[in-house]
PDB file of C-alpha atoms in Angstrom:
ATOM      1  CA  MET A   1      16.341 -28.557  -5.461  1.00  0.00           C
ATOM      2  CA  MET A   2      14.173 -25.588  -6.436  1.00  0.00           C
ATOM      3  CA  LYS A   3      10.451 -25.812  -5.783  1.00  0.00           C
ATOM      4  CA  TYR A   4       9.554 -24.134  -9.069  1.00  0.00           C
ATOM      5  CA  SER A   5      10.476 -24.951 -12.646  1.00  0.00           C
ATOM      6  CA  LYS A   6      12.709 -22.662 -14.668  1.00  0.00           C
ATOM      7  CA  GLU A   7       9.672 -21.733 -16.774  1.00  0.00           C
ATOM      8  CA  GLN A   8       7.709 -20.686 -13.685  1.00  0.00           C
ATOM      9  CA  MET A   9      10.627 -18.691 -12.332  1.00  0.00           C
ATOM     10  CA  LEU A  10      11.178 -16.919 -15.639  1.00  0.00           C
ATOM     11  CA  ASP A  11       7.452 -16.144 -15.869  1.00  0.00           C
ATOM     12  CA  MET A  12       7.575 -14.444 -12.468  1.00  0.00           C
ATOM     13  CA  TYR A  13      10.558 -12.396 -13.576  1.00  0.00           C
ATOM     14  CA  GLU A  14       8.842 -11.300 -16.781  1.00  0.00           C
ATOM     15  CA  LYS A  15       5.774 -10.234 -14.809  1.00  0.00           C
ATOM     16  CA  MET A  16       7.899  -8.260 -12.358  1.00  0.00           C
ATOM     17  CA  VAL A  17       9.626  -6.474 -15.230  1.00  0.00           C
ATOM     18  CA  LEU A  18       6.350  -5.741 -17.009  1.00  0.00           C
ATOM     19  CA  SER A  19       4.924  -4.317 -13.797  1.00  0.00           C
ATOM     20  CA  ARG A  20       7.971  -2.070 -13.334  1.00  0.00           C
ATOM     21  CA  VAL A  21       8.184  -0.955 -16.972  1.00  0.00           C
ATOM     22  CA  TYR A  22       4.436  -0.330 -17.194  1.00  0.00           C
ATOM     23  CA  GLU A  23       4.543   2.004 -14.209  1.00  0.00           C
ATOM     24  CA  GLU A  24       7.684   3.719 -15.475  1.00  0.00           C
ATOM     25  CA  THR A  25       5.731   4.318 -18.700  1.00  0.00           C
ATOM     26  CA  VAL A  26       3.052   5.999 -16.589  1.00  0.00           C
ATOM     27  CA  ILE A  27       5.715   8.355 -15.230  1.00  0.00           C
ATOM     28  CA  ASP A  28       6.911   9.086 -18.772  1.00  0.00           C
ATOM     29  CA  PHE A  29       3.415   9.993 -20.000  1.00  0.00           C
ATOM     30  CA  LEU A  30       2.741  12.083 -16.897  1.00  0.00           C
ATOM     31  CA  GLY A  31       5.900  14.040 -17.603  1.00  0.00           C
ATOM     32  CA  GLU A  32       4.792  14.597 -21.189  1.00  0.00           C
ATOM     33  CA  GLY A  33       1.368  15.809 -20.034  1.00  0.00           C
ATOM     34  CA  LYS A  34      -0.443  13.031 -21.920  1.00  0.00           C
ATOM     35  CA  ILE A  35      -2.142  11.754 -18.758  1.00  0.00           C
ATOM     36  CA  GLN A  36      -3.187  13.476 -15.545  1.00  0.00           C
ATOM     37  CA  GLY A  37      -1.683  12.889 -12.130  1.00  0.00           C
ATOM     38  CA  GLY A  38      -3.437  12.138  -8.867  1.00  0.00           C
ATOM     39  CA  ALA A  39      -4.912   8.708  -9.587  1.00  0.00           C
ATOM     40  CA  TRP A  40      -1.690   6.844 -10.291  1.00  0.00           C
ATOM     41  CA  HIS A  41      -0.590   5.127  -7.083  1.00  0.00           C
ATOM     42  CA  LEU A  42       2.506   3.277  -8.267  1.00  0.00           C
ATOM     43  CA  ALA A  43       4.061   0.173  -6.728  1.00  0.00           C
ATOM     44  CA  ILE A  44       7.584   0.565  -8.061  1.00  0.00           C
ATOM     45  CA  GLY A  45       9.805  -1.349  -5.651  1.00  0.00           C
ATOM     46  CA  GLU A  46       6.989  -3.688  -4.584  1.00  0.00           C
ATOM     47  CA  GLU A  47       7.007  -6.000  -7.594  1.00  0.00           C
ATOM     48  CA  ALA A  48       8.213  -9.076  -5.676  1.00  0.00           C
ATOM     49  CA  ALA A  49       5.423  -8.785  -3.111  1.00  0.00           C
ATOM     50  CA  GLN A  50       2.696  -8.328  -5.692  1.00  0.00           C
ATOM     51  CA  THR A  51       3.955 -10.824  -8.267  1.00  0.00           C
ATOM     52  CA  GLY A  52       4.734 -13.425  -5.615  1.00  0.00           C
ATOM     53  CA  CYS A  53       1.206 -13.119  -4.289  1.00  0.00           C
ATOM     54  CA  LEU A  54      -0.511 -13.253  -7.676  1.00  0.00           C
ATOM     55  CA  SER A  55       1.583 -16.168  -8.942  1.00  0.00           C
ATOM     56  CA  ALA A  56       0.455 -18.282  -5.976  1.00  0.00           C
ATOM     57  CA  LEU A  57      -3.190 -18.211  -7.058  1.00  0.00           C
ATOM     58  CA  GLY A  58      -4.670 -21.192  -8.860  1.00  0.00           C
ATOM     59  CA  PRO A  59      -6.878 -20.871 -11.963  1.00  0.00           C
ATOM     60  CA  ASN A  60     -10.085 -20.839  -9.880  1.00  0.00           C
ATOM     61  CA  ASP A  61      -8.910 -18.444  -7.166  1.00  0.00           C
ATOM     62  CA  PHE A  62     -10.093 -14.842  -6.939  1.00  0.00           C
ATOM     63  CA  LEU A  63      -8.064 -11.709  -6.251  1.00  0.00           C
ATOM     64  CA  GLU A  64      -9.261  -8.464  -4.757  1.00  0.00           C
ATOM     65  CA  PRO A  65      -6.659  -5.842  -5.716  1.00  0.00           C
ATOM     66  CA  THR A  66      -6.047  -2.382  -4.323  1.00  0.00           C
ATOM     67  CA  PHE A  67      -5.652   0.813  -6.330  1.00  0.00           C
ATOM     68  CA  ARG A  68      -1.855   0.387  -6.038  1.00  0.00           C
ATOM     69  CA  CYS A  69      -1.920  -2.457  -8.538  1.00  0.00           C
ATOM     70  CA  HIS A  70      -1.541  -0.820 -11.944  1.00  0.00           C
ATOM     71  CA  GLY A  71       1.520  -2.791 -12.956  1.00  0.00           C
ATOM     72  CA  LEU A  72       0.219  -5.989 -11.402  1.00  0.00           C
ATOM     73  CA  MET A  73      -3.111  -5.820 -13.231  1.00  0.00           C
ATOM     74  CA  ALA A  74      -1.249  -5.167 -16.474  1.00  0.00           C
ATOM     75  CA  THR A  75       0.307  -8.613 -16.015  1.00  0.00           C
ATOM     76  CA  LYS A  76      -2.937 -10.308 -14.970  1.00  0.00           C
ATOM     77  CA  MET A  77      -5.522  -8.829 -17.330  1.00  0.00           C
ATOM     78  CA  ASP A  78      -5.659  -7.879 -21.003  1.00  0.00           C
ATOM     79  CA  ILE A  79      -3.134  -5.042 -20.927  1.00  0.00           C
ATOM     80  CA  ASN A  80      -4.918  -3.017 -23.629  1.00  0.00           C
ATOM     81  CA  LYS A  81      -8.367  -3.229 -22.043  1.00  0.00           C
ATOM     82  CA  PHE A  82      -6.924  -2.579 -18.602  1.00  0.00           C
ATOM     83  CA  THR A  83      -5.030   0.513 -19.752  1.00  0.00           C
ATOM     84  CA  ALA A  84      -8.090   1.808 -21.588  1.00  0.00           C
ATOM     85  CA  GLU A  85     -10.049   1.470 -18.344  1.00  0.00           C
ATOM     86  CA  CYS A  86      -7.372   3.392 -16.436  1.00  0.00           C
ATOM     87  CA  LEU A  87      -7.691   6.142 -19.051  1.00  0.00           C
ATOM     88  CA  CYS A  88     -11.514   6.070 -18.708  1.00  0.00           C
ATOM     89  CA  ARG A  89     -12.047   4.941 -22.304  1.00  0.00           C
ATOM     90  CA  SER A  90     -14.998   2.959 -23.620  1.00  0.00           C
ATOM     91  CA  THR A  91     -12.799   0.023 -24.714  1.00  0.00           C
ATOM     92  CA  GLY A  92     -11.908  -0.705 -21.090  1.00  0.00           C
ATOM     93  CA  TYR A  93     -13.241  -3.470 -18.876  1.00  0.00           C
ATOM     94  CA  GLN A  94     -16.055  -1.285 -17.483  1.00  0.00           C
ATOM     95  CA  ARG A  95     -16.292   0.907 -20.574  1.00  0.00           C
ATOM     96  CA  GLY A  96     -14.182   3.549 -18.841  1.00  0.00           C
ATOM     97  CA  ILE A  97     -16.545   4.019 -15.903  1.00  0.00           C
ATOM     98  CA  SER A  98     -14.555   2.505 -13.037  1.00  0.00           C
ATOM     99  CA  ALA A  99     -10.911   3.368 -13.861  1.00  0.00           C
ATOM    100  CA  ILE A 100      -8.593   1.547 -11.415  1.00  0.00           C
ATOM    101  CA  VAL A 101     -10.510   2.404  -8.251  1.00  0.00           C
ATOM    102  CA  HIS A 102     -13.428  -0.001  -8.801  1.00  0.00           C
ATOM    103  CA  LEU A 103     -11.866  -2.304 -11.358  1.00  0.00           C
ATOM    104  CA  THR A 104     -13.390  -5.775 -11.643  1.00  0.00           C
ATOM    105  CA  CYS A 105     -13.750  -8.661 -14.059  1.00  0.00           C
ATOM    106  CA  ILE A 106     -15.325 -11.816 -12.693  1.00  0.00           C
ATOM    107  CA  ASP A 107     -14.377 -13.745 -15.834  1.00  0.00           C
ATOM    108  CA  GLU A 108     -10.732 -13.066 -15.011  1.00  0.00           C
ATOM    109  CA  LYS A 109     -11.270 -13.779 -11.302  1.00  0.00           C
ATOM    110  CA  ILE A 110     -10.873 -10.142 -10.218  1.00  0.00           C
ATOM    111  CA  ILE A 111     -13.451  -9.073  -7.645  1.00  0.00           C
ATOM    112  CA  PRO A 112     -14.179  -5.361  -7.248  1.00  0.00           C
ATOM    113  CA  ALA A 113     -11.406  -3.137  -5.974  1.00  0.00           C
ATOM    114  CA  ASN A 114     -12.489  -0.452  -3.524  1.00  0.00           C
ATOM    115  CA  GLY A 115     -11.555   3.208  -3.303  1.00  0.00           C
ATOM    116  CA  ILE A 116     -12.135   3.341   0.473  1.00  0.00           C
ATOM    117  CA  LEU A 117      -9.180   1.956   2.394  1.00  0.00           C
ATOM    118  CA  GLY A 118     -10.035  -1.348   4.034  1.00  0.00           C
ATOM    119  CA  ALA A 119     -13.637  -1.291   2.830  1.00  0.00           C
ATOM    120  CA  GLY A 120     -13.059  -4.127   0.397  1.00  0.00           C
ATOM    121  CA  MET A 121     -12.160  -6.606   3.149  1.00  0.00           C
ATOM    122  CA  PRO A 122     -15.697  -7.424   4.386  1.00  0.00           C
ATOM    123  CA  ILE A 123     -16.853  -7.655   0.754  1.00  0.00           C
ATOM    124  CA  ALA A 124     -14.038 -10.096   0.016  1.00  0.00           C
ATOM    125  CA  VAL A 125     -15.143 -12.214   2.973  1.00  0.00           C
ATOM    126  CA  GLY A 126     -18.640 -12.271   1.486  1.00  0.00           C
ATOM    127  CA  TYR A 127     -17.271 -13.555  -1.815  1.00  0.00           C
ATOM    128  CA  ALA A 128     -15.250 -16.202   0.023  1.00  0.00           C
ATOM    129  CA  VAL A 129     -18.271 -17.395   2.010  1.00  0.00           C
ATOM    130  CA  SER A 130     -20.237 -17.601  -1.236  1.00  0.00           C
ATOM    131  CA  LEU A 131     -17.522 -19.821  -2.729  1.00  0.00           C
ATOM    132  CA  LYS A 132     -17.671 -22.036   0.340  1.00  0.00           C
ATOM    133  CA  ARG A 133     -21.457 -22.383   0.256  1.00  0.00           C
ATOM    134  CA  ARG A 134     -21.333 -23.244  -3.441  1.00  0.00           C
ATOM    135  CA  LYS A 135     -18.664 -25.855  -2.635  1.00  0.00           C
ATOM    136  CA  LYS A 136     -16.193 -24.296  -5.062  1.00  0.00           C
ATOM    137  CA  ASP A 137     -12.566 -25.392  -4.955  1.00  0.00           C
ATOM    138  CA  ALA A 138     -11.398 -21.793  -4.774  1.00  0.00           C
ATOM    139  CA  VAL A 139     -10.290 -19.072  -2.395  1.00  0.00           C
ATOM    140  CA  VAL A 140     -10.202 -15.282  -2.308  1.00  0.00           C
ATOM    141  CA  VAL A 141      -6.907 -13.461  -1.786  1.00  0.00           C
ATOM    142  CA  ALA A 142      -7.650  -9.941  -0.607  1.00  0.00           C
ATOM    143  CA  MET A 143      -4.860  -7.385  -0.852  1.00  0.00           C
ATOM    144  CA  ILE A 144      -4.529  -4.499   1.571  1.00  0.00           C
ATOM    145  CA  GLY A 145      -1.903  -1.910   2.471  1.00  0.00           C
ATOM    146  CA  ASP A 146      -0.338  -1.428   5.883  1.00  0.00           C
ATOM    147  CA  GLY A 147      -2.308   1.751   6.564  1.00  0.00           C
ATOM    148  CA  ALA A 148      -5.636   0.114   5.765  1.00  0.00           C
ATOM    149  CA  SER A 149      -4.875  -2.675   8.242  1.00  0.00           C
ATOM    150  CA  ASN A 150      -5.706  -0.153  10.983  1.00  0.00           C
ATOM    151  CA  GLU A 151      -9.232   0.407   9.675  1.00  0.00           C
ATOM    152  CA  GLY A 152     -12.224  -1.015  11.509  1.00  0.00           C
ATOM    153  CA  ASN A 153     -13.377  -2.800   8.377  1.00  0.00           C
ATOM    154  CA  PHE A 154     -10.211  -4.888   8.417  1.00  0.00           C
ATOM    155  CA  TYR A 155     -10.753  -6.074  12.001  1.00  0.00           C
ATOM    156  CA  GLU A 156     -14.395  -6.858  11.347  1.00  0.00           C
ATOM    157  CA  ALA A 157     -13.420  -8.792   8.217  1.00  0.00           C
ATOM    158  CA  ILE A 158     -10.752 -10.966   9.832  1.00  0.00           C
ATOM    159  CA  ASN A 159     -13.066 -11.660  12.758  1.00  0.00           C
ATOM    160  CA  MET A 160     -15.950 -12.675  10.476  1.00  0.00           C
ATOM    161  CA  ALA A 161     -13.629 -14.762   8.310  1.00  0.00           C
ATOM    162  CA  GLY A 162     -12.496 -16.686  11.359  1.00  0.00           C
ATOM    163  CA  ILE A 163     -16.026 -17.266  12.636  1.00  0.00           C
ATOM    164  CA  MET A 164     -17.281 -18.454   9.255  1.00  0.00           C
ATOM    165  CA  GLU A 165     -14.114 -20.408   8.377  1.00  0.00           C
ATOM    166  CA  ALA A 166     -14.043 -18.526   5.094  1.00  0.00           C
ATOM    167  CA  PRO A 167     -11.635 -19.625   2.341  1.00  0.00           C
ATOM    168  CA  ILE A 168      -9.737 -16.345   2.277  1.00  0.00           C
ATOM    169  CA  VAL A 169      -6.189 -15.039   2.589  1.00  0.00           C
ATOM    170  CA  PHE A 170      -5.598 -11.466   3.727  1.00  0.00           C
ATOM    171  CA  PHE A 171      -2.442 -10.211   2.023  1.00  0.00           C
ATOM    172  CA  ILE A 172      -0.929  -7.132   3.667  1.00  0.00           C
ATOM    173  CA  GLU A 173       1.537  -5.306   1.471  1.00  0.00           C
ATOM    174  CA  ASN A 174       3.463  -3.403   4.109  1.00  0.00           C
ATOM    175  CA  ASN A 175       5.523  -0.715   2.389  1.00  0.00           C
ATOM    176  CA  GLY A 176       6.148   1.019   5.683  1.00  0.00           C
ATOM    177  CA  ILE A 177       4.108   4.169   5.131  1.00  0.00           C
ATOM    178  CA  GLY A 178       0.451   5.107   4.671  1.00  0.00           C
ATOM    179  CA  PHE A 179       0.302   8.231   2.485  1.00  0.00           C
ATOM    180  CA  THR A 180       2.879  10.248   4.477  1.00  0.00           C
ATOM    181  CA  ASN A 181       2.422   8.546   7.859  1.00  0.00           C
ATOM    182  CA  PRO A 182       5.102   5.981   8.793  1.00  0.00           C
ATOM    183  CA  ILE A 183       3.745   2.691  10.073  1.00  0.00           C
ATOM    184  CA  SER A 184       5.500   3.288  13.413  1.00  0.00           C
ATOM    185  CA  ASN A 185       3.150   6.244  13.960  1.00  0.00           C
ATOM    186  CA  ALA A 186       0.079   4.169  13.165  1.00  0.00           C
ATOM    187  CA  THR A 187       0.483   1.003  15.239  1.00  0.00           C
ATOM    188  CA  ARG A 188       2.690  -0.533  17.896  1.00  0.00           C
ATOM    189  CA  ALA A 189       2.519  -3.914  16.170  1.00  0.00           C
ATOM    190  CA  GLN A 190       5.941  -5.003  14.936  1.00  0.00           C
ATOM    191  CA  ASP A 191       4.440  -7.535  12.534  1.00  0.00           C
ATOM    192  CA  LEU A 192       1.025  -6.760  11.084  1.00  0.00           C
ATOM    193  CA  SER A 193       0.405 -10.470  10.550  1.00  0.00           C
ATOM    194  CA  ALA A 194       0.118 -10.753  14.337  1.00  0.00           C
ATOM    195  CA  LYS A 195      -3.138  -8.802  14.244  1.00  0.00           C
ATOM    196  CA  GLY A 196      -4.943 -12.049  13.476  1.00  0.00           C
ATOM    197  CA  THR A 197      -4.067 -13.350  16.941  1.00  0.00           C
ATOM    198  CA  ALA A 198      -6.823 -11.252  18.487  1.00  0.00           C
ATOM    199  CA  VAL A 199      -9.481 -13.073  16.451  1.00  0.00           C
ATOM    200  CA  GLY A 200      -7.883 -16.495  16.446  1.00  0.00           C
ATOM    201  CA  ILE A 201      -6.498 -16.716  12.914  1.00  0.00           C
ATOM    202  CA  PRO A 202      -2.823 -17.390  12.082  1.00  0.00           C
ATOM    203  CA  GLY A 203      -0.443 -15.074  10.294  1.00  0.00           C
ATOM    204  CA  VAL A 204       3.048 -15.007   8.843  1.00  0.00           C
ATOM    205  CA  THR A 205       5.435 -12.202   7.888  1.00  0.00           C
ATOM    206  CA  VAL A 206       7.873 -12.590   4.984  1.00  0.00           C
ATOM    207  CA  ASP A 207      10.502 -10.592   3.124  1.00  0.00           C
ATOM    208  CA  GLY A 208       8.400  -8.765   0.566  1.00  0.00           C
ATOM    209  CA  ASN A 209      11.397  -8.232  -1.708  1.00  0.00           C
ATOM    210  CA  ASP A 210      11.870 -11.985  -2.130  1.00  0.00           C
ATOM    211  CA  VAL A 211       9.378 -13.103  -4.773  1.00  0.00           C
ATOM    212  CA  LEU A 212       9.908 -16.806  -4.062  1.00  0.00           C
ATOM    213  CA  ALA A 213       9.390 -16.390  -0.311  1.00  0.00           C
ATOM    214  CA  VAL A 214       6.172 -14.468  -0.915  1.00  0.00           C
ATOM    215  CA  ARG A 215       4.824 -17.036  -3.351  1.00  0.00           C
ATOM    216  CA  GLU A 216       5.561 -19.925  -0.991  1.00  0.00           C
ATOM    217  CA  ALA A 217       3.880 -18.135   1.922  1.00  0.00           C
ATOM    218  CA  VAL A 218       0.752 -17.332  -0.059  1.00  0.00           C
ATOM    219  CA  GLU A 219       0.561 -20.860  -1.477  1.00  0.00           C
ATOM    220  CA  ALA A 220       0.699 -22.246   2.074  1.00  0.00           C
ATOM    221  CA  ALA A 221      -1.983 -19.784   3.172  1.00  0.00           C
ATOM    222  CA  ILE A 222      -4.215 -20.765   0.245  1.00  0.00           C
ATOM    223  CA  LYS A 223      -3.898 -24.409   1.274  1.00  0.00           C
ATOM    224  CA  LYS A 224      -4.988 -23.477   4.815  1.00  0.00           C
ATOM    225  CA  ALA A 225      -7.867 -21.404   3.465  1.00  0.00           C
ATOM    226  CA  LYS A 226      -9.214 -24.388   1.541  1.00  0.00           C
ATOM    227  CA  GLU A 227      -9.237 -26.281   4.845  1.00  0.00           C
ATOM    228  CA  GLY A 228     -11.355 -23.563   6.471  1.00  0.00           C
ATOM    229  CA  ILE A 229      -8.484 -21.690   8.100  1.00  0.00           C
ATOM    230  CA  PRO A 230      -8.263 -18.069   6.945  1.00  0.00           C
ATOM    231  CA  SER A 231      -4.959 -16.347   7.616  1.00  0.00           C
ATOM    232  CA  ILE A 232      -2.853 -13.238   7.101  1.00  0.00           C
ATOM    233  CA  VAL A 233       0.308 -12.989   5.008  1.00  0.00           C
ATOM    234  CA  GLU A 234       2.326  -9.818   5.482  1.00  0.00           C
ATOM    235  CA  ALA A 235       5.013  -8.934   2.948  1.00  0.00           C
ATOM    236  CA  LYS A 236       7.387  -6.199   4.100  1.00  0.00           C
ATOM    237  CA  THR A 237       8.713  -4.052   1.285  1.00  0.00           C
ATOM    238  CA  VAL A 238       9.388  -0.427   0.292  1.00  0.00           C
ATOM    239  CA  ARG A 239       7.734   1.719  -2.347  1.00  0.00           C
ATOM    240  CA  LEU A 240      10.286   3.796  -4.181  1.00  0.00           C
ATOM    241  CA  ARG A 241       7.907   6.521  -5.338  1.00  0.00           C
ATOM    242  CA  PRO A 242       5.654   9.034  -3.506  1.00  0.00           C
ATOM    243  CA  HIS A 243       2.155   8.017  -2.412  1.00  0.00           C
ATOM    244  CA  ALA A 244       0.616   9.059  -5.739  1.00  0.00           C
ATOM    245  CA  GLU A 245       2.137  10.623  -8.827  1.00  0.00           C
ATOM    246  CA  GLY A 246       1.104  14.244  -9.171  1.00  0.00           C
ATOM    247  CA  LEU A 247      -0.806  14.192  -5.872  1.00  0.00           C
ATOM    248  CA  SER A 248       1.853  14.127  -3.180  1.00  0.00           C
ATOM    249  CA  VAL A 249       5.544  14.849  -2.787  1.00  0.00           C
ATOM    250  CA  GLU A 250       8.092  12.548  -1.182  1.00  0.00           C
ATOM    251  CA  THR A 251       8.260  13.084   2.585  1.00  0.00           C
ATOM    252  CA  ARG A 252      10.820  10.418   3.419  1.00  0.00           C
ATOM    253  CA  ASP A 253      14.555  11.013   3.767  1.00  0.00           C
ATOM    254  CA  PRO A 254      16.185  10.647   0.306  1.00  0.00           C
ATOM    255  CA  LYS A 255      18.893   8.530   1.954  1.00  0.00           C
ATOM    256  CA  TYR A 256      16.218   6.025   2.991  1.00  0.00           C
ATOM    257  CA  ILE A 257      15.039   5.666  -0.607  1.00  0.00           C
ATOM    258  CA  GLU A 258      18.572   5.317  -1.940  1.00  0.00           C
ATOM    259  CA  GLU A 259      19.334   2.638   0.624  1.00  0.00           C
ATOM    260  CA  ALA A 260      16.130   0.791  -0.280  1.00  0.00           C
ATOM    261  CA  LYS A 261      17.140   0.768  -3.950  1.00  0.00           C
ATOM    262  CA  LYS A 262      20.115  -1.417  -3.012  1.00  0.00           C
ATOM    263  CA  ASN A 263      17.549  -4.116  -2.187  1.00  0.00           C
ATOM    264  CA  ASP A 264      15.631  -3.681  -5.441  1.00  0.00           C
ATOM    265  CA  PRO A 265      13.479  -6.835  -5.788  1.00  0.00           C
ATOM    266  CA  ILE A 266      14.025  -7.183  -9.528  1.00  0.00           C
ATOM    267  CA  MET A 267      17.801  -6.894  -9.280  1.00  0.00           C
ATOM    268  CA  ARG A 268      17.760  -9.361  -6.384  1.00  0.00           C
ATOM    269  CA  TYR A 269      15.787 -11.873  -8.393  1.00  0.00           C
ATOM    270  CA  GLU A 270      18.008 -11.406 -11.430  1.00  0.00           C
ATOM    271  CA  LYS A 271      20.983 -12.616  -9.390  1.00  0.00           C
ATOM    272  CA  VAL A 272      19.082 -15.754  -8.396  1.00  0.00           C
ATOM    273  CA  LEU A 273      18.066 -16.502 -11.974  1.00  0.00           C
ATOM    274  CA  LYS A 274      21.558 -15.875 -13.341  1.00  0.00           C
ATOM    275  CA  GLU A 275      22.989 -18.353 -10.839  1.00  0.00           C
ATOM    276  CA  LEU A 276      20.426 -20.907 -12.044  1.00  0.00           C
ATOM    277  CA  ASP A 277      21.331 -20.169 -15.677  1.00  0.00           C
ATOM    278  CA  VAL A 278      17.778 -19.002 -16.379  1.00  0.00           C
ATOM    279  CA  LEU A 279      18.836 -15.452 -17.293  1.00  0.00           C
ATOM    280  CA  ASN A 280      21.734 -13.639 -18.859  1.00  0.00           C
ATOM    281  CA  ASP A 281      22.301  -9.977 -19.732  1.00  0.00           C
ATOM    282  CA  LYS A 282      21.138 -10.427 -23.323  1.00  0.00           C
ATOM    283  CA  LYS A 283      17.890 -12.071 -22.212  1.00  0.00           C
ATOM    284  CA  ILE A 284      17.318  -9.348 -19.637  1.00  0.00           C
ATOM    285  CA  SER A 285      17.667  -6.638 -22.309  1.00  0.00           C
ATOM    286  CA  GLU A 286      15.258  -8.474 -24.604  1.00  0.00           C
ATOM    287  CA  ILE A 287      12.656  -8.829 -21.843  1.00  0.00           C
ATOM    288  CA  TYR A 288      12.842  -5.135 -20.920  1.00  0.00           C
ATOM    289  CA  ALA A 289      12.494  -4.114 -24.561  1.00  0.00           C
ATOM    290  CA  ASN A 290       9.488  -6.388 -25.077  1.00  0.00           C
ATOM    291  CA  MET A 291       7.762  -5.169 -21.935  1.00  0.00           C
ATOM    292  CA  LYS A 292       8.356  -1.539 -22.872  1.00  0.00           C
ATOM    293  CA  LYS A 293       6.735  -2.102 -26.259  1.00  0.00           C
ATOM    294  CA  LEU A 294       3.771  -3.872 -24.641  1.00  0.00           C
ATOM    295  CA  SER A 295       3.305  -0.968 -22.243  1.00  0.00           C
ATOM    296  CA  VAL A 296       3.609   1.839 -24.791  1.00  0.00           C
ATOM    297  CA  ASP A 297       1.332   0.021 -27.251  1.00  0.00           C
ATOM    298  CA  ALA A 298      -1.291  -0.411 -24.516  1.00  0.00           C
ATOM    299  CA  PHE A 299      -1.331   3.310 -23.779  1.00  0.00           C
ATOM    300  CA  GLU A 300      -1.490   4.144 -27.462  1.00  0.00           C
ATOM    301  CA  PHE A 301      -4.488   1.807 -27.714  1.00  0.00           C
ATOM    302  CA  GLY A 302      -6.101   3.661 -24.838  1.00  0.00           C
ATOM    303  CA  PHE A 303      -5.347   7.109 -26.249  1.00  0.00           C
ATOM    304  CA  ALA A 304      -6.907   6.086 -29.574  1.00  0.00           C
ATOM    305  CA  SER A 305     -10.106   4.846 -27.910  1.00  0.00           C
ATOM    306  CA  PRO A 306     -13.183   7.052 -27.392  1.00  0.00           C
ATOM    307  CA  TYR A 307     -14.558   8.112 -24.042  1.00  0.00           C
ATOM    308  CA  PRO A 308     -17.794   6.391 -22.931  1.00  0.00           C
ATOM    309  CA  SER A 309     -21.023   7.766 -24.335  1.00  0.00           C
ATOM    310  CA  LYS A 310     -23.611   9.579 -22.228  1.00  0.00           C
ATOM    311  CA  LYS A 311     -25.836   6.533 -22.576  1.00  0.00           C
ATOM    312  CA  ASP A 312     -23.205   4.249 -21.078  1.00  0.00           C
ATOM    313  CA  LEU A 313     -22.503   6.694 -18.270  1.00  0.00           C
ATOM    314  CA  CYS A 314     -26.155   6.988 -17.300  1.00  0.00           C
ATOM    315  CA  ASP A 315     -27.362   3.421 -17.857  1.00  0.00           C
ATOM    316  CA  GLU A 316     -27.489   1.878 -14.356  1.00  0.00           C
ATOM    317  CA  GLY A 317     -28.064  -1.571 -15.815  1.00  0.00           C
ATOM    318  CA  LEU A 318     -24.786  -1.428 -17.670  1.00  0.00           C
ATOM    319  CA  VAL A 319     -22.949  -0.064 -14.639  1.00  0.00           C
ATOM    320  CA  PHE A 320     -24.050  -2.835 -12.282  1.00  0.00           C
ATOM    321  CA  LYS A 321     -23.768  -5.553 -14.902  1.00  0.00           C
ATOM    322  CA  THR A 322     -19.979  -5.540 -14.584  1.00  0.00           C
ATOM    323  CA  ILE A 323     -19.463  -5.311 -10.808  1.00  0.00           C
ATOM    324  CA  GLY A 324     -19.776  -8.938  -9.827  1.00  0.00           C
ATOM    325  CA  GLY A 325     -22.875 -11.007 -10.213  1.00  0.00           C
ATOM    326  CA  GLU A 326     -22.579 -14.758 -10.165  1.00  0.00           C
ATOM    327  CA  LEU A 327     -19.323 -16.303  -9.022  1.00  0.00           C
ATOM    328  CA  LEU A 328     -18.308 -18.651 -11.794  1.00  0.00           C
TER     329      LEU A 328
END
């Protein structure tokens, strides 16, 4: 018997497809010269890891994303406002001031992303401790990449979380390479979830291309977090694009990428859903078409929006008003 309803499973699939199609739309607009490269760190190939993680959160739980979450945030937030923010337009969540790097919206349970690798981890612990002290029935799930797990901030954060029994889950999205540096060149650890052992917190490693396995692992970790046991969930996956569109070229062997495509998380999940009679080819085509329209319309909304005014750019009160404040 499946743990999740057909509606829940279909919802995860739709979010995975939207994430993929949204980021493919980014590539289209980059190719047409309508947007600039450099800031678009795409997660194509990582949809199961990201969607599985996000879908495990309850309505009161907070997420700290990374800057490799464009498609994911398009499924979580208002897609028009999110896209406008990515395009630095005044109709975005922070009136075009933050873009993706410092994106936040406390109302939607998104705590500030951070442009410095690993630097968001101690901040996320602070949010989690605040939730605990306010006796909120909520946790923080803080996302991080494999490369950032080698930063000092990460070790300090997991140590502090353990000491303070913070309601937090550290989610490591291990795509096997940090910028152009393979994980094997960065650490001897076979499983990054084992890094919690040094500070006395548990960890688990799962197949990051299996959306159901990821969701179950994060749900279990959230349950532990609410009991005062922070932990690490590592999802092993592969990104199918370079580090950042228009910023870096692919340094990995093309054969490696082609082999990874055989384990495409969306195609894998489609097989599961077809066997359960949740999906068929017609439904798949309809979903892709709908998600493409959503994505293109969101960018058109952003393109049609004005850039922020000088007043907005220079008003410190407005800048800091959106970065956090009270935890609801």
